[in-house]
mmCIF file of C-alpha atoms in Angstrom:
data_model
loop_
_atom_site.group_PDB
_atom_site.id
_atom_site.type_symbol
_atom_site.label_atom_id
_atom_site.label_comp_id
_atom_site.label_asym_id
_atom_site.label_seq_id
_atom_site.Cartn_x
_atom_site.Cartn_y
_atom_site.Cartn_z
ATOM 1 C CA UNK H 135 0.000 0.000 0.000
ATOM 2 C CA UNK H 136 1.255 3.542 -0.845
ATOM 3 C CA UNK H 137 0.510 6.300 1.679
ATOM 4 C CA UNK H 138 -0.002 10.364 0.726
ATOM 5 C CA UNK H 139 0.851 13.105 3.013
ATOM 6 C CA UNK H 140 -2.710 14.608 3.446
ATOM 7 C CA UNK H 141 -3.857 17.365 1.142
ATOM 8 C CA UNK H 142 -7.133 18.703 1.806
ATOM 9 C CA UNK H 143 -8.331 19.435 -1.627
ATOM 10 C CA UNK H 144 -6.792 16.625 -2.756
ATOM 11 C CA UNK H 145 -8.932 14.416 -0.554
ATOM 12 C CA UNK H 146 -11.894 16.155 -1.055
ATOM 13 C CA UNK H 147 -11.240 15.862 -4.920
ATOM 14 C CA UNK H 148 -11.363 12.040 -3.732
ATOM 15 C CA UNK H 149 -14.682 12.429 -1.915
ATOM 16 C CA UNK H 150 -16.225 13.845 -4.710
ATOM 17 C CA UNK H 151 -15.067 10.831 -7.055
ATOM 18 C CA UNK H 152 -16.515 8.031 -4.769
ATOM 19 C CA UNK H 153 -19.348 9.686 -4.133
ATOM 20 C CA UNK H 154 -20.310 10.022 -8.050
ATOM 21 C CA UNK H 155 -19.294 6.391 -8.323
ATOM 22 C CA UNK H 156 -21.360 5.155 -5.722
ATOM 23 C CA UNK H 157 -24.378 7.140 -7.543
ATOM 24 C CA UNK H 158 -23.698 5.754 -10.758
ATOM 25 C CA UNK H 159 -22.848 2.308 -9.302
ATOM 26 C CA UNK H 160 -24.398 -0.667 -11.249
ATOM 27 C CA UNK H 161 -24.814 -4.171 -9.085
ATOM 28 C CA UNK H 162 -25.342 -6.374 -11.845
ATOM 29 C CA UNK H 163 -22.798 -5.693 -13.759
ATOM 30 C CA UNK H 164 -20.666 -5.762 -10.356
ATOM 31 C CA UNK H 165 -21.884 -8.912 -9.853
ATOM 32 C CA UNK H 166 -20.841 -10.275 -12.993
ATOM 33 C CA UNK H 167 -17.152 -9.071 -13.064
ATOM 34 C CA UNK H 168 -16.378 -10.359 -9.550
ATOM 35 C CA UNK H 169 -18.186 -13.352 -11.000
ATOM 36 C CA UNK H 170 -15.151 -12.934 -13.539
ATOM 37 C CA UNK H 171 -12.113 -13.435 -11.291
ATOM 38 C CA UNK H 172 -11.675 -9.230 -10.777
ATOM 39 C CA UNK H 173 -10.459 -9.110 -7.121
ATOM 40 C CA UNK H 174 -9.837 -5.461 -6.957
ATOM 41 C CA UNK H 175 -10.467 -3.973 -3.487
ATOM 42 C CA UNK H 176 -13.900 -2.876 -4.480
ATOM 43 C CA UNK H 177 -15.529 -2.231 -8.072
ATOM 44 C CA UNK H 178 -18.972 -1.006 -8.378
ATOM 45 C CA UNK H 179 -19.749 -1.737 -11.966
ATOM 46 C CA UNK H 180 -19.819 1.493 -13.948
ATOM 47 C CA UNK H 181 -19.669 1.862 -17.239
ATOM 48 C CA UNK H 182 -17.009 2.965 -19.191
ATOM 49 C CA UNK H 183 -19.101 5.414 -20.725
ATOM 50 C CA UNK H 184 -20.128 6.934 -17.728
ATOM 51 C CA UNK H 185 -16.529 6.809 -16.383
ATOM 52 C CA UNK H 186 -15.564 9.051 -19.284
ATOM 53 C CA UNK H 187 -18.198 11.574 -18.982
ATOM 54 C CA UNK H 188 -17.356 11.677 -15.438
ATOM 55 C CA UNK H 189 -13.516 12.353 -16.179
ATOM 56 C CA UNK H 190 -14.473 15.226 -18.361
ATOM 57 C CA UNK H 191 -15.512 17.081 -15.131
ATOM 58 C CA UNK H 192 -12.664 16.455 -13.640
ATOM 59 C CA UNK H 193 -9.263 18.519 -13.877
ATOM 60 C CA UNK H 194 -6.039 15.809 -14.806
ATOM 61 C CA UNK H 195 -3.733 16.152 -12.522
ATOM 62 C CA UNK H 196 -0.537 13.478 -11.879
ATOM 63 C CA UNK H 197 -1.450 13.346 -7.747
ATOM 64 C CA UNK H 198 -4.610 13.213 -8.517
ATOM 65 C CA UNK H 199 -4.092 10.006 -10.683
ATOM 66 C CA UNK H 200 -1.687 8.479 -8.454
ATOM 67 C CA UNK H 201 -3.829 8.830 -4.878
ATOM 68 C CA UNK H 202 -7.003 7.266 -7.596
ATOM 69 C CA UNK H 203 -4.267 3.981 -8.632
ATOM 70 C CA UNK H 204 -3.418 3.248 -5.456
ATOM 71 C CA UNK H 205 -6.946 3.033 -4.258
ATOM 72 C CA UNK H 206 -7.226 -0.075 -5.882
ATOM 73 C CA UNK H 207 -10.950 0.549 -7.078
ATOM 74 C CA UNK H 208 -11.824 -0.803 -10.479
ATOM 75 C CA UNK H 209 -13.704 2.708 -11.094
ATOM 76 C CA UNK H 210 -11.086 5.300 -9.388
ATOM 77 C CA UNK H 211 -8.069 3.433 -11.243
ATOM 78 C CA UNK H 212 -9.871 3.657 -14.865
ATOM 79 C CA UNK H 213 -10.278 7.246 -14.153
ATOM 80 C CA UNK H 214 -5.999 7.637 -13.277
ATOM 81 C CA UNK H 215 -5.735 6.320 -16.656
ATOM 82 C CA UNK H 216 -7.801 9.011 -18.372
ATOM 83 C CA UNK H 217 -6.573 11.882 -15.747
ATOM 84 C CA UNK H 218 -2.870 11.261 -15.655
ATOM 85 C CA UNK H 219 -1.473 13.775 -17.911
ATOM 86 C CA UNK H 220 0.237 12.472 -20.691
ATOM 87 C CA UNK H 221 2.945 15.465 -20.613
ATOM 88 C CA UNK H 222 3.638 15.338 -17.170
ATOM 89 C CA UNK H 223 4.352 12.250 -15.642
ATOM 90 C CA UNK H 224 7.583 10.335 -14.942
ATOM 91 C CA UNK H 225 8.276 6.935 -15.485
ATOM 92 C CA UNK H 226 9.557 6.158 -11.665
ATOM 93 C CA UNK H 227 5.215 6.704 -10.920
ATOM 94 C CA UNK H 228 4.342 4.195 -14.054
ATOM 95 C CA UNK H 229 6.637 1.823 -12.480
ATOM 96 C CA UNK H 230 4.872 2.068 -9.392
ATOM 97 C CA UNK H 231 1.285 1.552 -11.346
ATOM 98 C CA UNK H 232 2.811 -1.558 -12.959
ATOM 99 C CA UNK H 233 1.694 -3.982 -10.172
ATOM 100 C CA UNK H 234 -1.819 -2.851 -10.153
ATOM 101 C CA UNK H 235 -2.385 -3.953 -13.524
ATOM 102 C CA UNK H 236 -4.017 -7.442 -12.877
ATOM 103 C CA UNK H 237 -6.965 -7.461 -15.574
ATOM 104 C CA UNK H 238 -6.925 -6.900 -18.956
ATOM 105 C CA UNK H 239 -9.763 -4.320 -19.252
ATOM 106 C CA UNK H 240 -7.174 -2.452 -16.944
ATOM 107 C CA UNK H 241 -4.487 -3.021 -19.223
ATOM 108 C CA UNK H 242 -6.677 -1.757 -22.455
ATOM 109 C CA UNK H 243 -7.656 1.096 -20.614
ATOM 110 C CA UNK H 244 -3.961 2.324 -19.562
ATOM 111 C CA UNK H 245 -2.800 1.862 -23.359
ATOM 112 C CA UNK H 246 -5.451 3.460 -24.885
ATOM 113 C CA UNK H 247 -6.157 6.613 -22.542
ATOM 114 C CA UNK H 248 -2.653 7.235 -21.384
ATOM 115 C CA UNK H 249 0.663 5.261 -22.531
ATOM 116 C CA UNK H 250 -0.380 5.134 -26.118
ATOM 117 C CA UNK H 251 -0.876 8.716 -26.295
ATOM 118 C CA UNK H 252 2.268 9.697 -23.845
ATOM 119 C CA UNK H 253 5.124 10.889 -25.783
ATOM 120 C CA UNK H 254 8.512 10.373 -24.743
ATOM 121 C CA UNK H 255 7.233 6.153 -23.799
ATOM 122 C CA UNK H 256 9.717 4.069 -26.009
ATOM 123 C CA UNK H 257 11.982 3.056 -22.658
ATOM 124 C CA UNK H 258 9.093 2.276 -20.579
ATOM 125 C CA UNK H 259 7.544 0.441 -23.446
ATOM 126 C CA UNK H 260 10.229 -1.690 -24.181
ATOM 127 C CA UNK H 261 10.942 -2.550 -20.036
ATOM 128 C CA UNK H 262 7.240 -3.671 -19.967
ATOM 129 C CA UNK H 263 7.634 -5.849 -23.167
ATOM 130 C CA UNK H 264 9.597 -8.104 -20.739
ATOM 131 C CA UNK H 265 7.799 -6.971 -17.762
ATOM 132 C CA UNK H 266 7.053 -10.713 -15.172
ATOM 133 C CA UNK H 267 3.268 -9.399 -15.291
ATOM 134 C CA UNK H 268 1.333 -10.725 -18.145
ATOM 135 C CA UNK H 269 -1.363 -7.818 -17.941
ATOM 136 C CA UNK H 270 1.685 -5.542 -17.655
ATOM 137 C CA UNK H 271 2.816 -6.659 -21.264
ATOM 138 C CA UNK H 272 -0.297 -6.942 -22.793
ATOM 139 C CA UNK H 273 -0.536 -3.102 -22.033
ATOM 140 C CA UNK H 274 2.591 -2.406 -23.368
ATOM 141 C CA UNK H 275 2.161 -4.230 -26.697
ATOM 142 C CA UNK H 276 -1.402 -2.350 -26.760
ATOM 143 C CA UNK H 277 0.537 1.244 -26.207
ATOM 144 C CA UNK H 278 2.825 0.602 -28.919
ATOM 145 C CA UNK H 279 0.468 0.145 -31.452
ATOM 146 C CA UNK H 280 -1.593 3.286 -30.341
ATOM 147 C CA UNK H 281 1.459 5.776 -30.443
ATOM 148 C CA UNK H 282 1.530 5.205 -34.139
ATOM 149 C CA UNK H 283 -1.493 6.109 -34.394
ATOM 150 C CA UNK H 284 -1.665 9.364 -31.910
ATOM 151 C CA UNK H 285 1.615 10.268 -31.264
ATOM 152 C CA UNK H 286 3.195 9.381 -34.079
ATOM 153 C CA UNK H 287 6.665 7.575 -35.589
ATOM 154 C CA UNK H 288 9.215 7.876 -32.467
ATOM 155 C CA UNK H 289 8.438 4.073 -31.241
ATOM 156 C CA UNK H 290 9.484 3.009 -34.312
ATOM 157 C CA UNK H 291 13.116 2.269 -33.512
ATOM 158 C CA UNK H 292 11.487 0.950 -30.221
ATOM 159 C CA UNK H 293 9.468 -1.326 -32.221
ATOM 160 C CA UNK H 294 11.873 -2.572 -35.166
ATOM 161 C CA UNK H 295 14.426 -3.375 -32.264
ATOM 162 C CA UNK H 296 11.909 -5.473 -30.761
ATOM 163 C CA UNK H 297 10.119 -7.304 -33.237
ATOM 164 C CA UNK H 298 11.340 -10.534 -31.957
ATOM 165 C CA UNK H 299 10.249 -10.167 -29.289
ATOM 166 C CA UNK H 300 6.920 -9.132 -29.779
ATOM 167 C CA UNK H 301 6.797 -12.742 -32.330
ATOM 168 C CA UNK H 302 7.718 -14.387 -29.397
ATOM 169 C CA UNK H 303 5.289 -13.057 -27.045
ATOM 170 C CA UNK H 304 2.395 -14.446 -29.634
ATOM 171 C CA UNK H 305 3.321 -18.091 -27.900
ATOM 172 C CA UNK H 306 1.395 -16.342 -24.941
ATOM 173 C CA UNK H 307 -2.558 -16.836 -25.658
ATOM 174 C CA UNK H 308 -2.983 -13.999 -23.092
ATOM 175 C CA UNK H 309 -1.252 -11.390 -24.990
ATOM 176 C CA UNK H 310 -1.503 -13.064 -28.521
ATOM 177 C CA UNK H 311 -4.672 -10.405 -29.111
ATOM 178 C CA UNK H 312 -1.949 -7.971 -28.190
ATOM 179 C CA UNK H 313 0.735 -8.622 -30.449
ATOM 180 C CA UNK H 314 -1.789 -8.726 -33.036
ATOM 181 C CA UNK H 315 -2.572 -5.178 -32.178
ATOM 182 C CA UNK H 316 0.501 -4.207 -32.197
ATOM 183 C CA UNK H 317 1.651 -5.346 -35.480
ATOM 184 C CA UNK H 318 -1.611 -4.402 -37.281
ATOM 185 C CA UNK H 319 -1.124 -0.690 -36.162
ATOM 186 C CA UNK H 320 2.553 -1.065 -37.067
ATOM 187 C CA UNK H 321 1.818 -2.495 -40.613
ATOM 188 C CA UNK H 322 -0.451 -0.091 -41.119
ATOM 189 C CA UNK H 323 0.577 3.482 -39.870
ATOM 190 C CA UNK H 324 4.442 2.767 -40.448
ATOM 191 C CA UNK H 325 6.134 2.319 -43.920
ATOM 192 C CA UNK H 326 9.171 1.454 -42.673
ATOM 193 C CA UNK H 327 7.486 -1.725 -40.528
ATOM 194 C CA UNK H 328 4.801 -2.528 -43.126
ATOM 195 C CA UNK H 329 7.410 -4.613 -44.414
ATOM 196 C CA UNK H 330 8.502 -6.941 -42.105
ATOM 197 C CA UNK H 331 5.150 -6.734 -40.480
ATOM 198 C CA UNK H 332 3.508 -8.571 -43.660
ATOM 199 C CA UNK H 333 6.916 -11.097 -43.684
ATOM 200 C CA UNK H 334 6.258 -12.169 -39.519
ATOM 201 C CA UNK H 335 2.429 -12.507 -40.995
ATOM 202 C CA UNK H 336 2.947 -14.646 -44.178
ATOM 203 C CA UNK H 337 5.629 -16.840 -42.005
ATOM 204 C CA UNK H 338 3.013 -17.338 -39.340
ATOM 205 C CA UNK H 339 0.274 -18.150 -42.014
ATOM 206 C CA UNK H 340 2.316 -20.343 -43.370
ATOM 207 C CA UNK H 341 3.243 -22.253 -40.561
ATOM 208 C CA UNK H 342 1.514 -25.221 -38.544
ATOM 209 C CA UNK H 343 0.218 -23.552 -35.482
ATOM 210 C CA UNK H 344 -3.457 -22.520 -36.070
ATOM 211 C CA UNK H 345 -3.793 -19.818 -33.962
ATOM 212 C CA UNK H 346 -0.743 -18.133 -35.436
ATOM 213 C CA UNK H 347 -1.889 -18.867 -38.995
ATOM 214 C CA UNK H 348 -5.145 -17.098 -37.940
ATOM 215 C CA UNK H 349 -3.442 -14.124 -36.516
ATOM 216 C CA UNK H 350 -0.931 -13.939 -39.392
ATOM 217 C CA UNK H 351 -4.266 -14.029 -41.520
ATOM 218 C CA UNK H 352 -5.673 -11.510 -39.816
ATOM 219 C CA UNK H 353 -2.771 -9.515 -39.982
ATOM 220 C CA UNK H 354 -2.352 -9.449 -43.847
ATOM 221 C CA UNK H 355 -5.836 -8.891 -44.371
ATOM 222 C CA UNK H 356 -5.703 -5.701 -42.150
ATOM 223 C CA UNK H 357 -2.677 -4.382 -44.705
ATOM 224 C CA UNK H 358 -4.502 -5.329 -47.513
ATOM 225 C CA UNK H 359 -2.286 -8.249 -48.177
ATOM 226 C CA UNK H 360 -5.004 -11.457 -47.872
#
């Protein structure tokens, strides 16, 4: 457990949040996620549409963020992931998030609201392709393929140096879905991977494990290739 030194508008700001997730709080689906294995310390269920309406009332903030990870709330650490601002936040904190990632709807929702749009993520990316967590990668394979899309080339190096990697990480049916990802953004936003993106895709379809045969399928027909 991390502990804060108190800030009063800080914890009010906290307050607030709970409150408005307590209001918007939906049992069933509750129900049906701890039903699903997700042991966080408490999740009430709400959506993610209603957890991004909410977090465009709020101000982003990097303590803000941190005090909501750490409260180990499905619903408070969805909302760090779309409050943490994406100029303004060091790695030595992300390192800290990194054992709180223990779902995969967690791990989407950190690639797609925050490390996939955070410049300056190549290092971090690459330490969490090898990262012991599983969700941990997944996120990171996730992020790379979304900063070609919003922030732009500067992963590329990241990714080309990589690439083996990320083929051997499709041997792990947790983050296969991942790596597919990954490779189809790469392919597809980069010229300079399209290349041997399509070659790691015809070598898979062409091999004699299905499920890589169906990602390398799916791959090729993303670039147009099929």
């Amino acid at each position: 457990m991390k502990f804060f030194a108190f800030d009063a508008a800080l914890d009010e700001q906290l307050k607030l949040v709970q409150r408005r997730i307590r209001k918007l709080m939906n049992g069933e689906i509750a129900a049906q996620l701890r039903a699903a294995g997700m042991d966080y310390a408490k999740l009430y269920g709400v959506s993610l549409v209603h957890l991004r309406q909410f977090s465009q009332e709020l101000k982003p903030g990097k303590d803000l963020a941190d005090r909501l990870w750490h409260r180990n709330i499905r619903e408070t650490m969805i909302l760090a992931t779309m409050l943490a601002p994406k100029e303004d936040f060091p790695d030595a904190l992300l390192a800290q998030w990194a054992d709180g990632v223990q779902h995969i709807e967690l791990a989407e929702q950190l690639a797609f609201n925050f490390l996939g749009k955070r410049p300056g993520s190549g290092a971090l990316l690459e330490a969490w392709l090898l990262h012991p967590g599983q969700y941990v990668r997944y996120s990171a394979l996730m992020a790379l393929g979304w900063q070609l899309r919003f922030v732009g080339m500067e992963v590329v190096p990241v990714f080309k140096s990589n690439l083996s990697t990320i083929e051997a990480l499709a041997a792990d049916g947790g983050v296969r879905r991942a790596v597919v990802h990954c490779l189809k953004m790469g392919g597809r936003f980069s010229e300079e991977l399209a290349e041997p993106v399509e070659a790691l895709a015809r070598k898979w379809q062409g091999g004699v494990e299905p499920v890589l045969q169906e990602a390398g399928a799916e791959i090729l027909f993303e670039l147009g290739k099929s």
